[in-house]
Coordinates of C-alpha atoms and ligand atoms in Angstrom, one line a residue:
M15 CA -0.1 -0.1 -0.3
R16 CA 1.5 3.4 -0.9
T17 CA 0.1 6.5 0.5
I18 CA -0.5 10.0 -1.1
L19 CA -0.7 13.4 -0.1
V20 CA -3.2 15.2 -2.0
T21 CA -3.8 19.0 -1.5
G22 CA -6.8 20.8 -2.4
G23 CA -8.4 17.5 -2.9
A24 CA -12.2 18.7 -2.0
G25 CA -11.9 21.5 -5.1
F26 CA -12.7 20.6 -8.7
I27 CA -9.8 18.9 -10.2
G28 CA -8.6 17.7 -6.5
S29 CA -12.3 15.9 -5.8
N30 CA -12.3 14.0 -9.4
F31 CA -8.6 12.7 -8.8
V32 CA -9.3 12.0 -5.1
Q33 CA -12.4 9.9 -6.6
M34 CA -10.2 8.2 -9.5
V35 CA -7.7 7.2 -7.4
L36 CA -10.3 5.6 -4.7
Q37 CA -12.0 3.7 -7.4
E38 CA -9.3 2.9 -9.9
H39 CA -6.1 2.3 -7.9
G40 CA -6.9 0.3 -4.7
D41 CA -3.3 -0.4 -3.6
Y42 CA -3.2 3.4 -2.7
R43 CA -4.3 5.7 0.3
V44 CA -5.2 9.3 0.0
V45 CA -4.6 11.6 3.1
N46 CA -6.4 14.5 1.5
L47 CA -5.3 18.0 2.9
D48 CA -8.0 21.0 2.2
K49 CA -8.7 23.9 4.0
L50 CA -12.3 24.5 2.5
T51 CA -11.9 28.1 1.2
Y52 CA -15.3 29.0 -1.2
A53 CA -14.2 26.7 -3.8
G54 CA -13.7 23.5 -1.4
N55 CA -16.7 21.5 -0.5
L56 CA -17.0 18.2 0.9
E57 CA -20.0 17.2 -1.2
N58 CA -17.5 16.8 -3.7
L59 CA -16.1 13.7 -1.9
E60 CA -19.4 12.5 -1.3
G61 CA -19.6 8.5 -1.0
F62 CA -16.0 8.6 -0.8
L63 CA -15.7 10.6 2.7
D64 CA -15.4 7.5 4.6
H65 CA -13.4 5.2 2.6
P66 CA -11.3 3.1 4.1
N67 CA -8.4 4.5 2.0
H68 CA -9.3 7.9 2.7
I69 CA -8.0 10.2 5.2
F70 CA -9.7 13.9 4.7
V71 CA -8.0 16.6 7.3
K72 CA -9.0 20.2 7.0
G73 CA -6.2 22.1 7.3
D74 CA -3.9 25.1 5.6
I75 CA -0.8 24.5 3.3
C76 CA 0.8 27.4 4.6
N77 CA 0.9 25.4 8.2
G78 CA 4.6 24.3 7.4
E79 CA 4.3 22.6 10.9
L80 CA 1.2 20.5 10.1
I81 CA 2.7 19.3 7.1
G82 CA 5.6 18.1 8.2
K83 CA 3.2 15.7 10.8
L84 CA 1.1 14.4 8.0
L85 CA 4.0 13.5 6.0
K86 CA 5.9 11.5 8.8
E87 CA 2.6 10.3 10.9
H88 CA 1.0 8.7 7.5
A89 CA 4.4 7.7 6.0
I90 CA 3.4 9.7 2.5
D91 CA 5.2 8.5 -0.4
A92 CA 4.2 11.3 -2.7
I93 CA 2.6 14.6 -3.1
V94 CA 0.2 15.8 -5.5
H95 CA -0.3 19.5 -5.5
F96 CA -3.5 20.4 -6.4
A97 CA -4.5 23.3 -4.0
A98 CA -4.6 26.8 -4.8
E99 CA -6.5 29.8 -5.4
S100 CA -7.2 29.4 -9.2
H101 CA -9.8 31.9 -10.4
V102 CA -8.3 34.8 -13.0
D103 CA -11.0 37.3 -12.3
R104 CA -11.1 37.0 -8.4
S105 CA -7.1 37.8 -8.8
L106 CA -7.7 40.7 -10.5
E107 CA -9.9 41.7 -7.5
G108 CA -7.4 40.5 -4.8
P109 CA -4.3 39.2 -5.8
A110 CA -2.6 38.7 -2.0
V111 CA -4.3 35.6 -1.2
F112 CA -3.1 33.9 -4.4
I113 CA 0.3 34.9 -3.2
D114 CA -0.3 33.6 0.2
T115 CA -1.7 30.3 -1.2
N116 CA -0.1 29.7 -4.4
V117 CA 3.2 31.1 -3.7
T118 CA 3.8 30.4 0.2
G119 CA 1.9 27.8 0.3
T120 CA 3.8 25.7 -2.1
L121 CA 7.4 26.8 -0.6
K122 CA 5.7 25.5 2.8
L123 CA 5.3 22.2 1.2
L124 CA 8.2 21.7 -0.5
E125 CA 10.7 22.9 2.6
A126 CA 8.7 19.9 4.3
A127 CA 9.2 17.7 1.4
R128 CA 13.1 18.6 1.4
D129 CA 13.3 17.3 4.8
Y130 CA 11.6 14.1 4.6
P131 CA 12.5 11.2 2.3
L132 CA 9.8 11.7 -0.5
Q133 CA 9.4 9.6 -3.8
K134 CA 7.8 12.4 -6.2
F135 CA 6.3 16.0 -5.9
V136 CA 3.7 16.9 -8.5
Q137 CA 3.3 20.3 -8.9
V138 CA -0.1 20.9 -11.2
S139 CA 0.3 24.2 -12.7
T140 CA -1.6 25.4 -15.6
D141 CA -1.1 26.1 -19.3
E142 CA -1.2 30.2 -18.2
V143 CA 2.2 30.5 -16.8
Y144 CA 3.0 30.6 -20.8
G145 CA 1.0 33.9 -21.3
S146 CA -1.1 34.2 -24.4
L147 CA -0.7 32.6 -27.9
G148 CA -1.5 34.8 -31.2
T149 CA -3.2 32.9 -34.2
E150 CA -0.7 30.3 -34.8
G151 CA 1.6 28.0 -33.0
K152 CA 1.3 26.0 -29.2
F153 CA 2.6 26.1 -25.6
T154 CA 5.6 23.3 -25.9
E155 CA 7.2 22.6 -22.1
S156 CA 9.8 24.9 -23.4
S157 CA 7.8 27.9 -24.3
P158 CA 8.7 30.7 -22.5
I159 CA 7.4 31.5 -19.2
R160 CA 5.2 34.8 -19.2
P161 CA 2.4 35.2 -17.1
N162 CA 0.1 38.1 -17.4
S163 CA -2.7 37.9 -14.7
P164 CA -2.1 37.6 -10.9
Y165 CA -3.3 33.9 -11.0
S166 CA -0.8 32.8 -13.6
A167 CA 2.2 34.7 -12.0
S168 CA 1.7 33.0 -8.9
K169 CA 1.5 29.6 -10.6
A170 CA 4.4 30.9 -12.3
A171 CA 6.2 31.7 -9.2
A172 CA 5.3 28.5 -7.5
D173 CA 6.7 26.3 -10.6
H174 CA 9.8 28.1 -10.4
L175 CA 10.5 27.1 -6.7
V176 CA 9.7 23.4 -7.3
R177 CA 12.4 23.3 -10.0
A178 CA 14.6 25.3 -7.5
F179 CA 14.1 22.7 -5.0
G180 CA 14.8 20.2 -7.3
H181 CA 18.0 21.4 -8.9
T182 CA 19.0 22.9 -5.3
W183 CA 18.4 19.6 -2.9
G184 CA 17.6 16.9 -5.6
L185 CA 13.7 17.2 -4.9
P186 CA 12.1 14.7 -7.4
Y187 CA 9.8 16.4 -9.2
N188 CA 7.5 16.7 -11.9
I189 CA 5.7 20.0 -12.8
T190 CA 2.6 19.5 -15.2
R191 CA 0.6 22.0 -16.8
C192 CA -2.3 21.6 -17.8
S193 CA -5.2 23.3 -20.5
N194 CA -8.8 24.3 -19.3
N195 CA -10.8 21.8 -17.3
Y196 CA -14.6 21.2 -17.6
G197 CA -16.2 18.6 -15.9
P198 CA -18.6 17.7 -12.6
Y199 CA -18.0 19.6 -9.8
Q200 CA -16.5 22.6 -11.3
F201 CA -17.6 25.8 -8.9
P202 CA -19.6 28.1 -11.4
E203 CA -17.3 30.8 -11.4
K204 CA -15.5 29.4 -14.1
M205 CA -17.3 30.1 -17.8
L206 CA -18.5 26.6 -18.4
P207 CA -20.5 26.3 -15.2
L208 CA -21.3 29.5 -15.3
M209 CA -23.0 29.5 -18.3
I210 CA -24.9 26.6 -17.5
N211 CA -26.3 27.6 -14.3
N212 CA -27.0 30.9 -16.0
A213 CA -28.8 29.2 -19.0
L214 CA -31.0 26.8 -17.4
H215 CA -32.1 29.7 -14.9
D216 CA -32.9 32.2 -18.3
K217 CA -30.3 34.5 -17.3
E218 CA -28.2 36.4 -19.4
L219 CA -24.7 34.6 -20.2
P220 CA -22.1 37.3 -19.7
V221 CA -19.2 36.9 -22.6
Y222 CA -16.3 39.3 -21.9
G223 CA -15.3 41.5 -25.2
D224 CA -16.2 40.1 -28.2
G225 CA -16.1 36.3 -27.2
L226 CA -13.3 35.1 -29.6
Y227 CA -11.0 34.0 -27.1
V228 CA -9.7 30.8 -27.7
R229 CA -9.3 27.8 -24.9
D230 CA -7.9 24.6 -25.4
W231 CA -10.7 22.3 -23.4
L232 CA -10.0 19.4 -21.5
Y233 CA -12.4 16.9 -19.7
V234 CA -11.3 16.6 -15.9
Y235 CA -11.2 12.8 -15.4
D236 CA -8.3 13.2 -18.6
H237 CA -6.5 15.1 -16.7
C238 CA -6.2 13.2 -13.5
T239 CA -5.4 10.6 -15.9
A240 CA -2.3 12.3 -17.2
V241 CA -1.8 13.7 -13.4
W242 CA -1.8 9.6 -12.4
K243 CA 0.8 8.9 -15.2
V244 CA 3.1 11.3 -14.3
L245 CA 3.0 10.5 -10.9
T246 CA 3.5 7.0 -11.2
E247 CA 6.0 7.3 -14.2
G248 CA 7.0 10.7 -15.2
R249 CA 10.7 10.9 -15.5
A250 CA 12.0 13.0 -12.4
G251 CA 12.9 16.7 -12.8
E252 CA 10.2 16.7 -16.2
I253 CA 7.7 19.2 -16.8
Y254 CA 4.2 17.8 -18.7
N255 CA 2.0 19.6 -20.9
I256 CA -1.4 18.5 -20.8
G257 CA -3.9 19.3 -23.3
G258 CA -6.7 17.9 -25.7
C259 CA -6.5 19.8 -28.8
N260 CA -10.0 21.0 -28.5
E261 CA -9.6 24.8 -29.3
K262 CA -12.5 26.6 -29.1
T263 CA -13.6 30.2 -28.8
N264 CA -15.9 31.3 -25.8
L265 CA -18.6 31.8 -28.2
E266 CA -18.6 28.6 -30.0
V267 CA -18.6 26.7 -26.2
I268 CA -21.2 28.8 -25.2
G269 CA -23.3 28.1 -28.2
I270 CA -23.0 24.4 -28.1
I271 CA -24.2 24.8 -24.3
L272 CA -27.6 26.9 -25.6
E273 CA -28.4 24.2 -28.1
R274 CA -27.9 21.2 -25.6
L275 CA -30.4 23.0 -23.0
Q276 CA -32.7 24.3 -26.0
K277 CA -32.5 27.9 -24.8
P278 CA -32.1 30.9 -27.6
K279 CA -29.4 32.8 -28.6
S280 CA -30.5 36.0 -27.4
L281 CA -29.5 34.7 -23.8
I282 CA -25.8 35.9 -24.9
R283 CA -25.2 39.2 -23.4
H284 CA -21.2 40.7 -24.4
V285 CA -19.8 42.7 -21.5
K286 CA -17.2 44.8 -20.4
D287 CA -13.8 43.0 -21.2
R288 CA -11.1 41.3 -18.4
P289 CA -8.0 43.4 -18.5
G290 CA -5.3 41.9 -19.7
H291 CA -7.5 39.1 -21.1
D292 CA -5.4 36.2 -22.7
R293 CA -6.0 35.4 -26.1
R294 CA -5.4 32.1 -27.2
Y295 CA -4.3 29.0 -25.3
A296 CA -3.6 25.6 -26.8
I297 CA -1.5 23.2 -25.9
D298 CA 1.3 20.7 -27.5
A299 CA 0.9 17.6 -25.6
T300 CA 3.2 15.5 -27.5
K301 CA 5.6 14.8 -24.9
I302 CA 2.7 13.2 -22.1
M303 CA 1.3 11.4 -25.4
T304 CA 4.5 9.9 -26.5
E305 CA 6.3 9.1 -23.8
L306 CA 3.6 8.1 -21.0
G307 CA 1.2 6.8 -23.7
W308 CA -1.5 9.1 -22.3
K309 CA -4.7 10.0 -24.6
P310 CA -7.5 11.5 -23.7
S311 CA -10.4 9.3 -23.2
V312 CA -13.7 11.5 -24.5
T313 CA -13.9 14.2 -27.4
F314 CA -15.0 17.6 -26.4
S315 CA -18.8 17.1 -27.6
Q316 CA -18.7 13.7 -25.0
G317 CA -17.4 15.2 -22.4
L318 CA -19.9 18.3 -22.5
A319 CA -22.8 15.9 -23.2
K320 CA -21.6 14.2 -19.9
T321 CA -21.2 17.7 -18.2
I322 CA -24.3 18.9 -19.2
E323 CA -26.1 15.9 -18.2
W324 CA -24.3 15.7 -14.8
Y325 CA -24.9 19.9 -13.8
L326 CA -28.8 18.7 -14.9
T327 CA -28.6 15.5 -12.7
H328 CA -27.0 17.5 -9.8
A329 CA -29.1 20.5 -9.5
K330 CA -29.0 20.4 -6.1
W331 CA -25.6 20.9 -5.4
L332 CA -25.3 23.3 -7.7
E333 CA -28.5 25.4 -6.0
R334 CA -26.5 24.9 -2.7
V335 CA -23.3 26.3 -4.4
V336 CA -24.8 29.3 -6.0
S337 CA -26.2 30.4 -2.3
G338 CA -24.9 32.9 0.2
D339 CA -21.6 34.2 -0.8
Y340 CA -22.0 33.1 -4.7
E341 CA -24.7 35.8 -4.9
K342 CA -22.6 38.5 -3.7
Y343 CA -19.5 37.7 -5.8
Y344 CA -21.8 37.6 -8.7
Q345 CA -23.5 40.9 -8.3
E346 CA -20.2 42.7 -7.6
M347 CA -18.6 41.0 -11.1
Y348 CA -21.3 41.6 -13.2
S349 CA -23.6 44.0 -12.3
G350 CA -23.2 47.2 -14.2
R351 CA -20.4 45.4 -15.8
Ligands
NAD414 P1 -10.4 24.8 -7.2 O1 -10.7 26.5 -6.6 O2 -12.0 24.1 -7.8 O3 -10.1 24.1 -6.2 C1 -9.0 24.5 -5.3 C2 -9.2 23.7 -3.6 O4 -8.0 24.3 -3.4 C3 -10.3 23.9 -3.0 O5 -10.9 22.8 -2.4 C4 -9.9 24.9 -2.0 O6 -10.3 24.7 -0.5 C5 -8.4 24.1 -1.6 N1 -7.3 25.2 -1.1 C6 -7.4 26.8 -1.7 N2 -6.5 27.2 -0.4 C7 -5.8 26.5 0.1 C8 -5.1 26.4 0.8 N3 -4.2 27.6 1.3 N4 -4.7 25.3 1.9 C9 -5.3 24.1 1.5 N5 -6.6 24.1 0.7 C10 -6.8 25.3 0.3 O7 -9.3 24.4 -8.0 P2 -9.2 23.6 -9.4 O8 -9.7 24.1 -10.5 O9 -9.8 22.4 -9.1 O10 -7.7 23.6 -9.4 C11 -6.6 22.7 -9.2 C12 -5.8 22.9 -9.8 O11 -5.2 22.9 -10.8 C13 -5.0 24.5 -9.3 O12 -3.6 24.5 -8.8 C14 -4.8 25.2 -10.6 O13 -4.1 26.0 -10.7 C15 -4.4 23.8 -11.4 N6 -5.4 23.9 -13.0 C16 -6.7 24.3 -13.0 C17 -7.4 24.4 -14.4 C18 -8.4 24.4 -14.2 O14 -9.0 24.8 -15.8 N7 -9.5 24.3 -13.5 C19 -6.4 23.9 -15.4 C20 -4.9 23.8 -15.0 C21 -4.6 23.8 -14.0
TYD415 P1 -12.5 31.0 -16.8 O1 -13.4 30.0 -16.9 O2 -12.7 31.8 -16.1 O3 -10.9 30.2 -17.1 P2 -9.5 30.7 -17.6 O4 -9.8 32.9 -17.8 O5 -8.7 30.7 -16.8 O6 -9.0 30.6 -19.2 O7 -12.7 31.8 -18.4 C1 -12.7 30.9 -19.7 C2 -12.8 31.9 -20.7 O8 -14.3 32.5 -20.7 C3 -11.9 32.9 -21.0 O9 -11.9 33.6 -21.7 C4 -12.4 34.1 -19.8 C5 -14.2 33.9 -20.6 N1 -15.5 34.2 -19.8 C6 -16.1 35.2 -20.3 O10 -16.5 35.2 -21.2 N2 -17.2 35.3 -19.3 C7 -17.3 35.1 -18.1 O11 -18.3 35.0 -17.3 C8 -16.2 34.1 -17.3 C9 -16.5 33.8 -16.0 C10 -15.2 33.9 -18.4

């Protein structure tokens, strides 16, 4: 039996990852450390909280003492680090917490890992550290790091720290850089579930600027299988880009959502653009595909159909998530925009 410390395992991607490990890798135990911020939700782990191979710990990755204790107490073999402040728009309103969690929190994990015989540290990062593309080309692992938002700058800083700990102290690490995820349990501040939720309630769909921004969408389960491949087979010290070869403009994605939900295009409303908005992301995932034999399991059309179906069948989850603080966030972010 091997034991991994997963940080941020009550968030969107982390909870999908924890569920995948518990369902598909019975010889692994998961210690799940999550602060349960607005984005963390124990409902995301429903049916798995009491799983015999799952230990949930409510706590902050900035607490170095706690991390050191968890590593020893549970004889952790590897860390898979998802915990982060993850929303670009929030990073424009208040960048400080992004530095606290994404930079200082990662540093605390690294310090604890350095002083302990860890077998692997996987830093789950993002393609956004590479900045924005024009109409041509894709990000490769050797593309320059040019983050444009406080969110991506904080992730890039964390990636640099991980690399530095590998270089200086021999920490066996991997960094993964994935494109935009979609799927079950995504908090509806992000574009895709926000549009699904609004369309379901016949509310306007706030499209930033001209809506022709391009993202490379990947179904969350496929991101999780890629992280698993990197954890178990990735060569230490390597970066792996992860993407689905599914470039779509925001208007294309929204068009498909409206069609599937049988809602009119008249719900679309173009609103003031996000400052510094990255025009296009696209991932070259050749390295992980050829070296580790990873490939996505679903097409965008299949993944989106599963996602919409999930939100339709989890109306109560959505209702609870958008009650309370979310309403306030939505007003602040969108009213009069
Ligand atoms: P999320 O916001 O849904 O979840 C983040 C989780 O981290 C939450 O459960 C939250 O409670 C927890 N957390 C936040 N601060 C913490 C702290 N100080 N200590 C402990 N836990 C804390 O994020 P997500 O979309 O699931 O993203 C997970 C990771 O994947 C992030 O590192 C993000 O940068 C990266 N990523 C996300 C995407 C995407 O499309 N969502 C794409 C590529 C990479
Ligand atoms: P988002 O889900 O915030 O991810 P990221 O900015 O990290 O790629 O946004 C995806 C795209 O959707 C991005 O181009 C911004 C756009 N967007 C809107 O047009 N309206 C919205 O209300 C949101 C949240 C995003």
